[in-house]
Amino acid sequence: MTITNTTIAGLAGSERKMDVRVSVIAQETNELVQSGLTATSAEVQALANGGPRKVTLDYLKPISGEAFNVTTDNINQEGDVGSIEGSTYNAMRLDLNYALATTDLTQIVTQYGKQGDLATALAGHRNAITKSLFFSTLVGARAALAANTAITHTVATDWDMAAIYDAIATGEEWSSLFNVMAVSHGRYAKLQAKNDGFVAPSDVNTRFAQYQGFTLLKTNKLTDDEVIVGRTGSVGYGEGTAQQAFEIERKANGANGGGGDILHSRFSRTIFPQGMSYEGGIPTSAAQVKTDLEAAASWEQVAPDAQFGFRFLTFTGV
């Protein structure tokens, strides 16, 4: 009789199946994606999938709604002819990885045990990183746009929805698409206590609370006096999968000879505010990522104010 050993591959398929599970869970629970802030394109997704880490992408400038001709009966009268103009912007991909060590990885990876929620934990870790990177890009963009009074607003009150709507109005025909509000955890609690339009997630059967029609995102990148309002599709976003997204490394002499495993997780993200060009360098450490993304010098506005999908407000009253 032939005896075949039980293996991780036999029970769970492979690390590839782990990648599929984590990717599906991450998509379903990604706050940026689920809020509607993100948008992608073939070019952005191609960058996320590989190649050079920083590339130049093309975009078309908007055509003025005031440019048109009126048809007449004079065959000799020639109409004005305009042009469609394009320009470029820079975007960057971050190739990220992390590793987790355990002395009982077979049980965890195969999901045959009480710790079978590893895929959920890994998906949550990826989404937490993605969200942190996103708000770092906004910190940098806000610093770069500090002098732009159409986008950055200082309001001498504690909280003023009228001021928020005034800021959104500078988005002109795109103003109706502003539907996400990022606030600190402290401001979130204050809005919850105001009872003037706060709707808990359980009341609307979603993962997000709402305030006066805005989806609320919480972040520790803002103070209680700051708010960022964003519109649908305002974030360029792409997810890339490494050739070996998950890999198990065996440490036979780990755990003082008891043996252990290290699960390596690898993934890529492209994320940037639409309308901003990334002018910074390519970081090589976690600390440098935050430093580069949050630096004003790393970002340059390339889209008109009305098309830029974020508004930054600071309330200075008490």
PDB file of C-alpha atoms in Angstrom, residues 45-314:
ATOM      1  CA  GLN A  45      -3.415  49.151 -14.001  1.00  0.00           C
ATOM      2  CA  ALA A  46      -0.487  48.400 -16.322  1.00  0.00           C
ATOM      3  CA  LEU A  47       1.762  50.431 -14.023  1.00  0.00           C
ATOM      4  CA  ALA A  48       0.453  48.522 -11.004  1.00  0.00           C
ATOM      5  CA  ASN A  49       1.177  45.214 -12.709  1.00  0.00           C
ATOM      6  CA  GLY A  50       4.891  45.857 -13.262  1.00  0.00           C
ATOM      7  CA  GLY A  51       7.569  47.549 -15.345  1.00  0.00           C
ATOM      8  CA  PRO A  52       9.304  50.783 -14.288  1.00  0.00           C
ATOM      9  CA  ARG A  53       8.202  51.999 -10.863  1.00  0.00           C
ATOM     10  CA  LYS A  54       7.666  55.572 -12.066  1.00  0.00           C
ATOM     11  CA  VAL A  55       6.161  56.387 -15.458  1.00  0.00           C
ATOM     12  CA  THR A  56       4.722  59.282 -17.427  1.00  0.00           C
ATOM     13  CA  LEU A  57       1.046  58.959 -18.372  1.00  0.00           C
ATOM     14  CA  ASP A  58      -1.029  61.013 -20.807  1.00  0.00           C
ATOM     15  CA  TYR A  59      -4.291  62.857 -20.247  1.00  0.00           C
ATOM     16  CA  LEU A  60      -6.564  65.144 -22.283  1.00  0.00           C
ATOM     17  CA  LYS A  61      -7.248  68.689 -21.169  1.00  0.00           C
ATOM     18  CA  PRO A  62     -10.955  69.636 -20.997  1.00  0.00           C
ATOM     19  CA  ILE A  63     -12.565  71.462 -23.928  1.00  0.00           C
ATOM     20  CA  SER A  64     -14.245  74.709 -22.982  1.00  0.00           C
ATOM     21  CA  GLY A  65     -18.035  74.655 -22.953  1.00  0.00           C
ATOM     22  CA  GLU A  66     -17.932  78.168 -24.398  1.00  0.00           C
ATOM     23  CA  ALA A  67     -16.283  77.035 -27.651  1.00  0.00           C
ATOM     24  CA  PHE A  68     -18.791  76.411 -30.463  1.00  0.00           C
ATOM     25  CA  ASN A  69     -20.016  77.833 -33.791  1.00  0.00           C
ATOM     26  CA  VAL A  70     -23.510  78.830 -34.854  1.00  0.00           C
ATOM     27  CA  THR A  71     -24.578  77.458 -38.226  1.00  0.00           C
ATOM     28  CA  THR A  72     -25.560  80.064 -40.858  1.00  0.00           C
ATOM     29  CA  ASP A  73     -26.701  80.048 -44.481  1.00  0.00           C
ATOM     30  CA  ASN A  74     -23.521  81.751 -45.733  1.00  0.00           C
ATOM     31  CA  ILE A  75     -21.436  79.064 -47.427  1.00  0.00           C
ATOM     32  CA  ASN A  76     -18.400  81.358 -47.526  1.00  0.00           C
ATOM     33  CA  GLN A  77     -18.352  81.881 -43.774  1.00  0.00           C
ATOM     34  CA  GLU A  78     -15.906  79.508 -42.159  1.00  0.00           C
ATOM     35  CA  GLY A  79     -16.315  78.389 -38.588  1.00  0.00           C
ATOM     36  CA  ASP A  80     -13.669  78.582 -35.889  1.00  0.00           C
ATOM     37  CA  VAL A  81     -11.625  75.438 -35.428  1.00  0.00           C
ATOM     38  CA  GLY A  82     -10.268  74.542 -32.017  1.00  0.00           C
ATOM     39  CA  SER A  83      -7.968  71.793 -30.834  1.00  0.00           C
ATOM     40  CA  ILE A  84      -7.850  69.003 -28.329  1.00  0.00           C
ATOM     41  CA  GLU A  85      -4.776  69.385 -26.175  1.00  0.00           C
ATOM     42  CA  GLY A  86      -3.066  66.776 -24.086  1.00  0.00           C
ATOM     43  CA  SER A  87      -0.418  66.771 -21.424  1.00  0.00           C
ATOM     44  CA  THR A  88       1.360  64.341 -19.130  1.00  0.00           C
ATOM     45  CA  TYR A  89       1.698  63.527 -15.465  1.00  0.00           C
ATOM     46  CA  ASN A  90       3.878  61.182 -13.440  1.00  0.00           C
ATOM     47  CA  ALA A  91       2.674  58.266 -11.334  1.00  0.00           C
ATOM     48  CA  MET A  92       4.503  55.739  -9.162  1.00  0.00           C
ATOM     49  CA  ARG A  93       4.024  52.116  -8.157  1.00  0.00           C
ATOM     50  CA  LEU A  94       4.975  50.895  -4.708  1.00  0.00           C
ATOM     51  CA  ASP A  95       6.068  47.255  -4.489  1.00  0.00           C
ATOM     52  CA  LEU A  96       5.393  46.202  -0.920  1.00  0.00           C
ATOM     53  CA  ASN A  97       5.928  43.100   1.159  1.00  0.00           C
ATOM     54  CA  TYR A  98       5.699  41.780   4.689  1.00  0.00           C
ATOM     55  CA  ALA A  99       6.365  38.485   6.436  1.00  0.00           C
ATOM     56  CA  LEU A 100       4.691  36.685   9.320  1.00  0.00           C
ATOM     57  CA  ALA A 101       6.249  33.915  11.366  1.00  0.00           C
ATOM     58  CA  THR A 102       4.399  31.084  13.081  1.00  0.00           C
ATOM     59  CA  THR A 103       5.068  27.632  14.453  1.00  0.00           C
ATOM     60  CA  ASP A 104       1.765  26.228  13.149  1.00  0.00           C
ATOM     61  CA  LEU A 105       1.413  27.576   9.621  1.00  0.00           C
ATOM     62  CA  THR A 106      -0.044  24.410   8.094  1.00  0.00           C
ATOM     63  CA  GLN A 107      -3.162  24.731  10.191  1.00  0.00           C
ATOM     64  CA  ILE A 108      -3.477  28.462   9.492  1.00  0.00           C
ATOM     65  CA  VAL A 109      -2.979  28.350   5.707  1.00  0.00           C
ATOM     66  CA  THR A 110      -5.248  25.350   5.149  1.00  0.00           C
ATOM     67  CA  GLN A 111      -8.022  26.982   7.215  1.00  0.00           C
ATOM     68  CA  TYR A 112      -8.482  23.726   9.119  1.00  0.00           C
ATOM     69  CA  GLY A 113      -8.515  25.301  12.546  1.00  0.00           C
ATOM     70  CA  LYS A 114      -9.704  28.164  14.700  1.00  0.00           C
ATOM     71  CA  GLN A 115      -7.141  30.501  13.092  1.00  0.00           C
ATOM     72  CA  GLY A 116      -8.663  30.081   9.638  1.00  0.00           C
ATOM     73  CA  ASP A 117      -9.249  33.823   9.340  1.00  0.00           C
ATOM     74  CA  LEU A 118      -5.648  34.474   8.253  1.00  0.00           C
ATOM     75  CA  ALA A 119      -6.823  35.520   4.783  1.00  0.00           C
ATOM     76  CA  THR A 120      -9.128  38.106   6.345  1.00  0.00           C
ATOM     77  CA  ALA A 121      -6.306  39.379   8.542  1.00  0.00           C
ATOM     78  CA  LEU A 122      -3.918  39.673   5.583  1.00  0.00           C
ATOM     79  CA  ALA A 123      -6.565  41.447   3.500  1.00  0.00           C
ATOM     80  CA  GLY A 124      -7.173  43.864   6.356  1.00  0.00           C
ATOM     81  CA  HIS A 125      -3.439  44.494   6.639  1.00  0.00           C
ATOM     82  CA  ARG A 126      -3.181  45.302   2.922  1.00  0.00           C
ATOM     83  CA  ASN A 127      -6.179  47.618   3.085  1.00  0.00           C
ATOM     84  CA  ALA A 128      -4.803  49.390   6.148  1.00  0.00           C
ATOM     85  CA  ILE A 129      -1.546  50.010   4.281  1.00  0.00           C
ATOM     86  CA  THR A 130      -3.427  51.212   1.200  1.00  0.00           C
ATOM     87  CA  LYS A 131      -5.554  53.615   3.234  1.00  0.00           C
ATOM     88  CA  SER A 132      -2.495  54.968   5.051  1.00  0.00           C
ATOM     89  CA  LEU A 133      -0.670  55.508   1.746  1.00  0.00           C
ATOM     90  CA  PHE A 134      -3.719  57.249   0.301  1.00  0.00           C
ATOM     91  CA  PHE A 135      -3.930  59.756   3.125  1.00  0.00           C
ATOM     92  CA  SER A 136      -0.191  60.339   2.906  1.00  0.00           C
ATOM     93  CA  THR A 137      -0.669  61.360  -0.734  1.00  0.00           C
ATOM     94  CA  LEU A 138      -3.397  63.798   0.365  1.00  0.00           C
ATOM     95  CA  VAL A 139      -1.132  65.266   3.037  1.00  0.00           C
ATOM     96  CA  GLY A 140       1.450  65.947   0.354  1.00  0.00           C
ATOM     97  CA  ALA A 141      -1.083  67.277  -2.156  1.00  0.00           C
ATOM     98  CA  ARG A 142      -2.601  69.582   0.466  1.00  0.00           C
ATOM     99  CA  ALA A 143       0.846  70.952   1.303  1.00  0.00           C
ATOM    100  CA  ALA A 144       1.548  71.548  -2.392  1.00  0.00           C
ATOM    101  CA  LEU A 145      -1.800  73.331  -2.814  1.00  0.00           C
ATOM    102  CA  ALA A 146      -1.671  75.358   0.400  1.00  0.00           C
ATOM    103  CA  ALA A 147      -1.681  78.677  -1.498  1.00  0.00           C
ATOM    104  CA  ASN A 148      -4.512  77.668  -3.848  1.00  0.00           C
ATOM    105  CA  THR A 149      -7.578  79.325  -2.311  1.00  0.00           C
ATOM    106  CA  ALA A 150      -9.977  77.495  -4.628  1.00  0.00           C
ATOM    107  CA  ILE A 151      -8.907  74.164  -3.166  1.00  0.00           C
ATOM    108  CA  THR A 152      -7.561  74.958   0.314  1.00  0.00           C
ATOM    109  CA  HIS A 153      -9.809  76.868   2.717  1.00  0.00           C
ATOM    110  CA  THR A 154      -9.345  78.240   6.222  1.00  0.00           C
ATOM    111  CA  VAL A 155     -12.612  78.934   8.032  1.00  0.00           C
ATOM    112  CA  ALA A 156     -12.852  80.992  11.234  1.00  0.00           C
ATOM    113  CA  THR A 157     -15.511  78.809  12.858  1.00  0.00           C
ATOM    114  CA  ASP A 158     -15.535  75.488  14.660  1.00  0.00           C
ATOM    115  CA  TRP A 159     -17.651  73.632  12.083  1.00  0.00           C
ATOM    116  CA  ASP A 160     -19.608  75.101   9.202  1.00  0.00           C
ATOM    117  CA  MET A 161     -21.381  73.018   6.563  1.00  0.00           C
ATOM    118  CA  ALA A 162     -22.054  76.179   4.549  1.00  0.00           C
ATOM    119  CA  ALA A 163     -18.291  76.677   4.217  1.00  0.00           C
ATOM    120  CA  ILE A 164     -17.926  73.078   3.079  1.00  0.00           C
ATOM    121  CA  TYR A 165     -20.566  73.561   0.410  1.00  0.00           C
ATOM    122  CA  ASP A 166     -18.902  76.819  -0.688  1.00  0.00           C
ATOM    123  CA  ALA A 167     -15.618  74.954  -1.115  1.00  0.00           C
ATOM    124  CA  ILE A 168     -17.340  72.206  -3.100  1.00  0.00           C
ATOM    125  CA  ALA A 169     -18.958  74.817  -5.352  1.00  0.00           C
ATOM    126  CA  THR A 170     -15.533  75.633  -6.805  1.00  0.00           C
ATOM    127  CA  GLY A 171     -15.772  72.215  -8.484  1.00  0.00           C
ATOM    128  CA  GLU A 172     -18.355  73.807 -10.806  1.00  0.00           C
ATOM    129  CA  GLU A 173     -20.121  71.141 -12.901  1.00  0.00           C
ATOM    130  CA  TRP A 174     -18.280  68.420 -10.972  1.00  0.00           C
ATOM    131  CA  SER A 175     -19.460  69.754  -7.589  1.00  0.00           C
ATOM    132  CA  SER A 176     -22.402  67.335  -7.382  1.00  0.00           C
ATOM    133  CA  LEU A 177     -19.932  64.419  -7.345  1.00  0.00           C
ATOM    134  CA  PHE A 178     -18.379  65.420  -4.004  1.00  0.00           C
ATOM    135  CA  ASN A 179     -19.860  62.841  -1.673  1.00  0.00           C
ATOM    136  CA  VAL A 180     -17.078  61.599   0.658  1.00  0.00           C
ATOM    137  CA  MET A 181     -15.865  63.385   3.765  1.00  0.00           C
ATOM    138  CA  ALA A 182     -12.643  62.399   5.547  1.00  0.00           C
ATOM    139  CA  VAL A 183     -12.423  63.382   9.210  1.00  0.00           C
ATOM    140  CA  SER A 184     -10.422  62.528  12.314  1.00  0.00           C
ATOM    141  CA  HIS A 185     -11.719  59.996  14.820  1.00  0.00           C
ATOM    142  CA  GLY A 186     -12.401  62.879  17.207  1.00  0.00           C
ATOM    143  CA  ARG A 187     -14.419  64.850  14.657  1.00  0.00           C
ATOM    144  CA  TYR A 188     -16.314  61.682  13.761  1.00  0.00           C
ATOM    145  CA  ALA A 189     -17.383  61.377  17.398  1.00  0.00           C
ATOM    146  CA  LYS A 190     -18.444  65.024  17.487  1.00  0.00           C
ATOM    147  CA  LEU A 191     -20.570  64.596  14.354  1.00  0.00           C
ATOM    148  CA  GLN A 192     -22.091  61.493  15.868  1.00  0.00           C
ATOM    149  CA  ALA A 193     -23.028  63.467  18.977  1.00  0.00           C
ATOM    150  CA  LYS A 194     -24.471  66.439  17.051  1.00  0.00           C
ATOM    151  CA  ASN A 195     -27.536  64.424  15.981  1.00  0.00           C
ATOM    152  CA  ASP A 196     -28.154  66.697  12.990  1.00  0.00           C
ATOM    153  CA  GLY A 197     -27.728  64.338  10.070  1.00  0.00           C
ATOM    154  CA  PHE A 198     -25.439  61.583  11.326  1.00  0.00           C
ATOM    155  CA  VAL A 199     -26.552  58.132  10.146  1.00  0.00           C
ATOM    156  CA  ALA A 200     -24.873  55.069  11.615  1.00  0.00           C
ATOM    157  CA  PRO A 201     -23.726  52.253   9.274  1.00  0.00           C
ATOM    158  CA  SER A 202     -26.289  49.893  10.780  1.00  0.00           C
ATOM    159  CA  ASP A 203     -29.099  52.282   9.858  1.00  0.00           C
ATOM    160  CA  VAL A 204     -28.228  52.271   6.145  1.00  0.00           C
ATOM    161  CA  ASN A 205     -26.886  48.705   5.949  1.00  0.00           C
ATOM    162  CA  THR A 206     -23.428  49.760   4.749  1.00  0.00           C
ATOM    163  CA  ARG A 207     -19.924  49.739   6.212  1.00  0.00           C
ATOM    164  CA  PHE A 208     -19.879  53.557   6.288  1.00  0.00           C
ATOM    165  CA  ALA A 209     -21.564  56.124   8.468  1.00  0.00           C
ATOM    166  CA  GLN A 210     -23.033  59.129   6.685  1.00  0.00           C
ATOM    167  CA  TYR A 211     -23.319  62.767   7.659  1.00  0.00           C
ATOM    168  CA  GLN A 212     -25.754  65.016   5.812  1.00  0.00           C
ATOM    169  CA  GLY A 213     -25.445  62.838   2.713  1.00  0.00           C
ATOM    170  CA  PHE A 214     -21.641  62.447   2.822  1.00  0.00           C
ATOM    171  CA  THR A 215     -19.943  59.086   3.309  1.00  0.00           C
ATOM    172  CA  LEU A 216     -17.564  59.378   6.268  1.00  0.00           C
ATOM    173  CA  LEU A 217     -13.993  58.065   6.258  1.00  0.00           C
ATOM    174  CA  LYS A 218     -11.994  58.151   9.483  1.00  0.00           C
ATOM    175  CA  THR A 219      -8.248  58.784   9.558  1.00  0.00           C
ATOM    176  CA  ASN A 220      -5.562  59.645  12.075  1.00  0.00           C
ATOM    177  CA  LYS A 221      -3.870  61.853   9.447  1.00  0.00           C
ATOM    178  CA  LEU A 222      -6.250  64.736  10.250  1.00  0.00           C
ATOM    179  CA  THR A 223      -6.856  66.791  13.375  1.00  0.00           C
ATOM    180  CA  ASP A 224     -10.340  67.466  14.717  1.00  0.00           C
ATOM    181  CA  ASP A 225     -10.216  70.870  12.999  1.00  0.00           C
ATOM    182  CA  GLU A 226      -9.514  69.500   9.512  1.00  0.00           C
ATOM    183  CA  VAL A 227     -11.734  67.913   6.885  1.00  0.00           C
ATOM    184  CA  ILE A 228     -11.117  66.689   3.357  1.00  0.00           C
ATOM    185  CA  VAL A 229     -14.023  66.402   0.935  1.00  0.00           C
ATOM    186  CA  GLY A 230     -13.621  64.181  -2.115  1.00  0.00           C
ATOM    187  CA  ARG A 231     -15.635  63.280  -5.160  1.00  0.00           C
ATOM    188  CA  THR A 232     -16.306  60.094  -7.066  1.00  0.00           C
ATOM    189  CA  GLY A 233     -13.315  58.852  -9.068  1.00  0.00           C
ATOM    190  CA  SER A 234     -10.880  61.356  -7.561  1.00  0.00           C
ATOM    191  CA  VAL A 235      -8.199  58.749  -6.784  1.00  0.00           C
ATOM    192  CA  GLY A 236      -6.148  57.033  -9.456  1.00  0.00           C
ATOM    193  CA  TYR A 237      -5.799  53.462  -8.215  1.00  0.00           C
ATOM    194  CA  GLY A 238      -4.334  50.167  -9.339  1.00  0.00           C
ATOM    195  CA  GLU A 239      -3.602  46.870  -7.606  1.00  0.00           C
ATOM    196  CA  GLY A 240      -0.771  44.626  -8.744  1.00  0.00           C
ATOM    197  CA  THR A 241      -0.020  41.017  -7.812  1.00  0.00           C
ATOM    198  CA  ALA A 242       3.540  39.759  -7.532  1.00  0.00           C
ATOM    199  CA  GLN A 243       4.541  36.634  -9.430  1.00  0.00           C
ATOM    200  CA  GLN A 244       4.862  34.920  -6.054  1.00  0.00           C
ATOM    201  CA  ALA A 245       2.338  36.842  -3.976  1.00  0.00           C
ATOM    202  CA  PHE A 246       2.581  34.377  -1.094  1.00  0.00           C
ATOM    203  CA  GLU A 247       5.493  32.123  -0.295  1.00  0.00           C
ATOM    204  CA  ILE A 248       6.153  29.842   2.650  1.00  0.00           C
ATOM    205  CA  GLU A 249       9.687  29.619   4.003  1.00  0.00           C
ATOM    206  CA  ARG A 250      10.428  26.696   6.313  1.00  0.00           C
ATOM    207  CA  LYS A 251      12.679  27.243   9.361  1.00  0.00           C
ATOM    208  CA  ALA A 252      13.372  23.700  10.507  1.00  0.00           C
ATOM    209  CA  ASN A 253      15.506  24.792  13.456  1.00  0.00           C
ATOM    210  CA  GLY A 254      13.194  27.615  14.475  1.00  0.00           C
ATOM    211  CA  ALA A 255      11.309  27.623  17.777  1.00  0.00           C
ATOM    212  CA  ASN A 256      14.394  26.176  19.440  1.00  0.00           C
ATOM    213  CA  GLY A 257      14.327  23.165  17.154  1.00  0.00           C
ATOM    214  CA  GLY A 258      10.557  22.723  17.142  1.00  0.00           C
ATOM    215  CA  GLY A 259      10.353  24.163  13.646  1.00  0.00           C
ATOM    216  CA  GLY A 260       8.437  27.074  12.208  1.00  0.00           C
ATOM    217  CA  ASP A 261       7.342  28.783   9.016  1.00  0.00           C
ATOM    218  CA  ILE A 262       7.484  32.304   7.597  1.00  0.00           C
ATOM    219  CA  LEU A 263       4.676  33.424   5.294  1.00  0.00           C
ATOM    220  CA  HIS A 264       5.876  36.092   2.871  1.00  0.00           C
ATOM    221  CA  SER A 265       3.215  38.409   1.411  1.00  0.00           C
ATOM    222  CA  ARG A 266       3.926  40.628  -1.612  1.00  0.00           C
ATOM    223  CA  PHE A 267       1.699  43.124  -3.434  1.00  0.00           C
ATOM    224  CA  SER A 268       1.848  46.381  -5.394  1.00  0.00           C
ATOM    225  CA  ARG A 269      -0.185  49.573  -5.268  1.00  0.00           C
ATOM    226  CA  THR A 270      -0.478  52.615  -7.498  1.00  0.00           C
ATOM    227  CA  ILE A 271      -2.396  55.399  -5.768  1.00  0.00           C
ATOM    228  CA  PHE A 272      -2.479  59.145  -6.356  1.00  0.00           C
ATOM    229  CA  PRO A 273      -4.916  62.086  -6.364  1.00  0.00           C
ATOM    230  CA  GLN A 274      -6.245  62.550  -9.894  1.00  0.00           C
ATOM    231  CA  GLY A 275      -4.943  65.821 -11.273  1.00  0.00           C
ATOM    232  CA  MET A 276      -1.627  65.732  -9.409  1.00  0.00           C
ATOM    233  CA  SER A 277       1.701  64.658 -10.884  1.00  0.00           C
ATOM    234  CA  TYR A 278       4.138  62.817  -8.636  1.00  0.00           C
ATOM    235  CA  GLU A 279       7.494  64.608  -8.842  1.00  0.00           C
ATOM    236  CA  GLY A 280       9.221  62.857  -5.954  1.00  0.00           C
ATOM    237  CA  GLY A 281      11.739  60.065  -5.944  1.00  0.00           C
ATOM    238  CA  ILE A 282      11.244  56.322  -5.693  1.00  0.00           C
ATOM    239  CA  PRO A 283      11.390  55.409  -1.989  1.00  0.00           C
ATOM    240  CA  THR A 284      13.311  52.387  -0.756  1.00  0.00           C
ATOM    241  CA  SER A 285      12.054  52.119   2.827  1.00  0.00           C
ATOM    242  CA  ALA A 286       8.748  52.382   4.686  1.00  0.00           C
ATOM    243  CA  ALA A 287       9.859  55.606   6.388  1.00  0.00           C
ATOM    244  CA  GLN A 288      10.913  57.144   3.080  1.00  0.00           C
ATOM    245  CA  VAL A 289       7.555  56.270   1.527  1.00  0.00           C
ATOM    246  CA  LYS A 290       5.753  58.474   4.067  1.00  0.00           C
ATOM    247  CA  THR A 291       8.364  61.218   3.821  1.00  0.00           C
ATOM    248  CA  ASP A 292       8.183  61.370   0.026  1.00  0.00           C
ATOM    249  CA  LEU A 293       4.407  61.087  -0.293  1.00  0.00           C
ATOM    250  CA  GLU A 294       3.752  63.755   2.353  1.00  0.00           C
ATOM    251  CA  ALA A 295       6.225  66.297   0.957  1.00  0.00           C
ATOM    252  CA  ALA A 296       4.840  69.318  -0.882  1.00  0.00           C
ATOM    253  CA  ALA A 297       7.734  69.163  -3.355  1.00  0.00           C
ATOM    254  CA  SER A 298       6.627  65.685  -4.449  1.00  0.00           C
ATOM    255  CA  TRP A 299       3.405  66.915  -6.044  1.00  0.00           C
ATOM    256  CA  GLU A 300       2.503  69.299  -8.859  1.00  0.00           C
ATOM    257  CA  GLN A 301      -1.018  70.239  -9.906  1.00  0.00           C
ATOM    258  CA  VAL A 302      -1.735  69.458 -13.572  1.00  0.00           C
ATOM    259  CA  ALA A 303      -5.550  69.587 -13.686  1.00  0.00           C
ATOM    260  CA  PRO A 304      -7.676  72.748 -13.508  1.00  0.00           C
ATOM    261  CA  ASP A 305      -9.033  73.620 -10.063  1.00  0.00           C
ATOM    262  CA  ALA A 306     -12.589  72.680 -11.018  1.00  0.00           C
ATOM    263  CA  GLN A 307     -11.511  69.198 -12.085  1.00  0.00           C
ATOM    264  CA  PHE A 308      -9.403  68.460  -9.028  1.00  0.00           C
ATOM    265  CA  GLY A 309     -11.398  66.056  -6.876  1.00  0.00           C
ATOM    266  CA  PHE A 310     -10.543  67.194  -3.336  1.00  0.00           C
ATOM    267  CA  ARG A 311     -11.144  70.221  -1.148  1.00  0.00           C
ATOM    268  CA  PHE A 312      -9.185  70.833   2.054  1.00  0.00           C
ATOM    269  CA  LEU A 313     -10.705  72.791   4.936  1.00  0.00           C
ATOM    270  CA  THR A 314      -9.328  73.847   8.309  1.00  0.00           C
TER     271      THR A 314
END
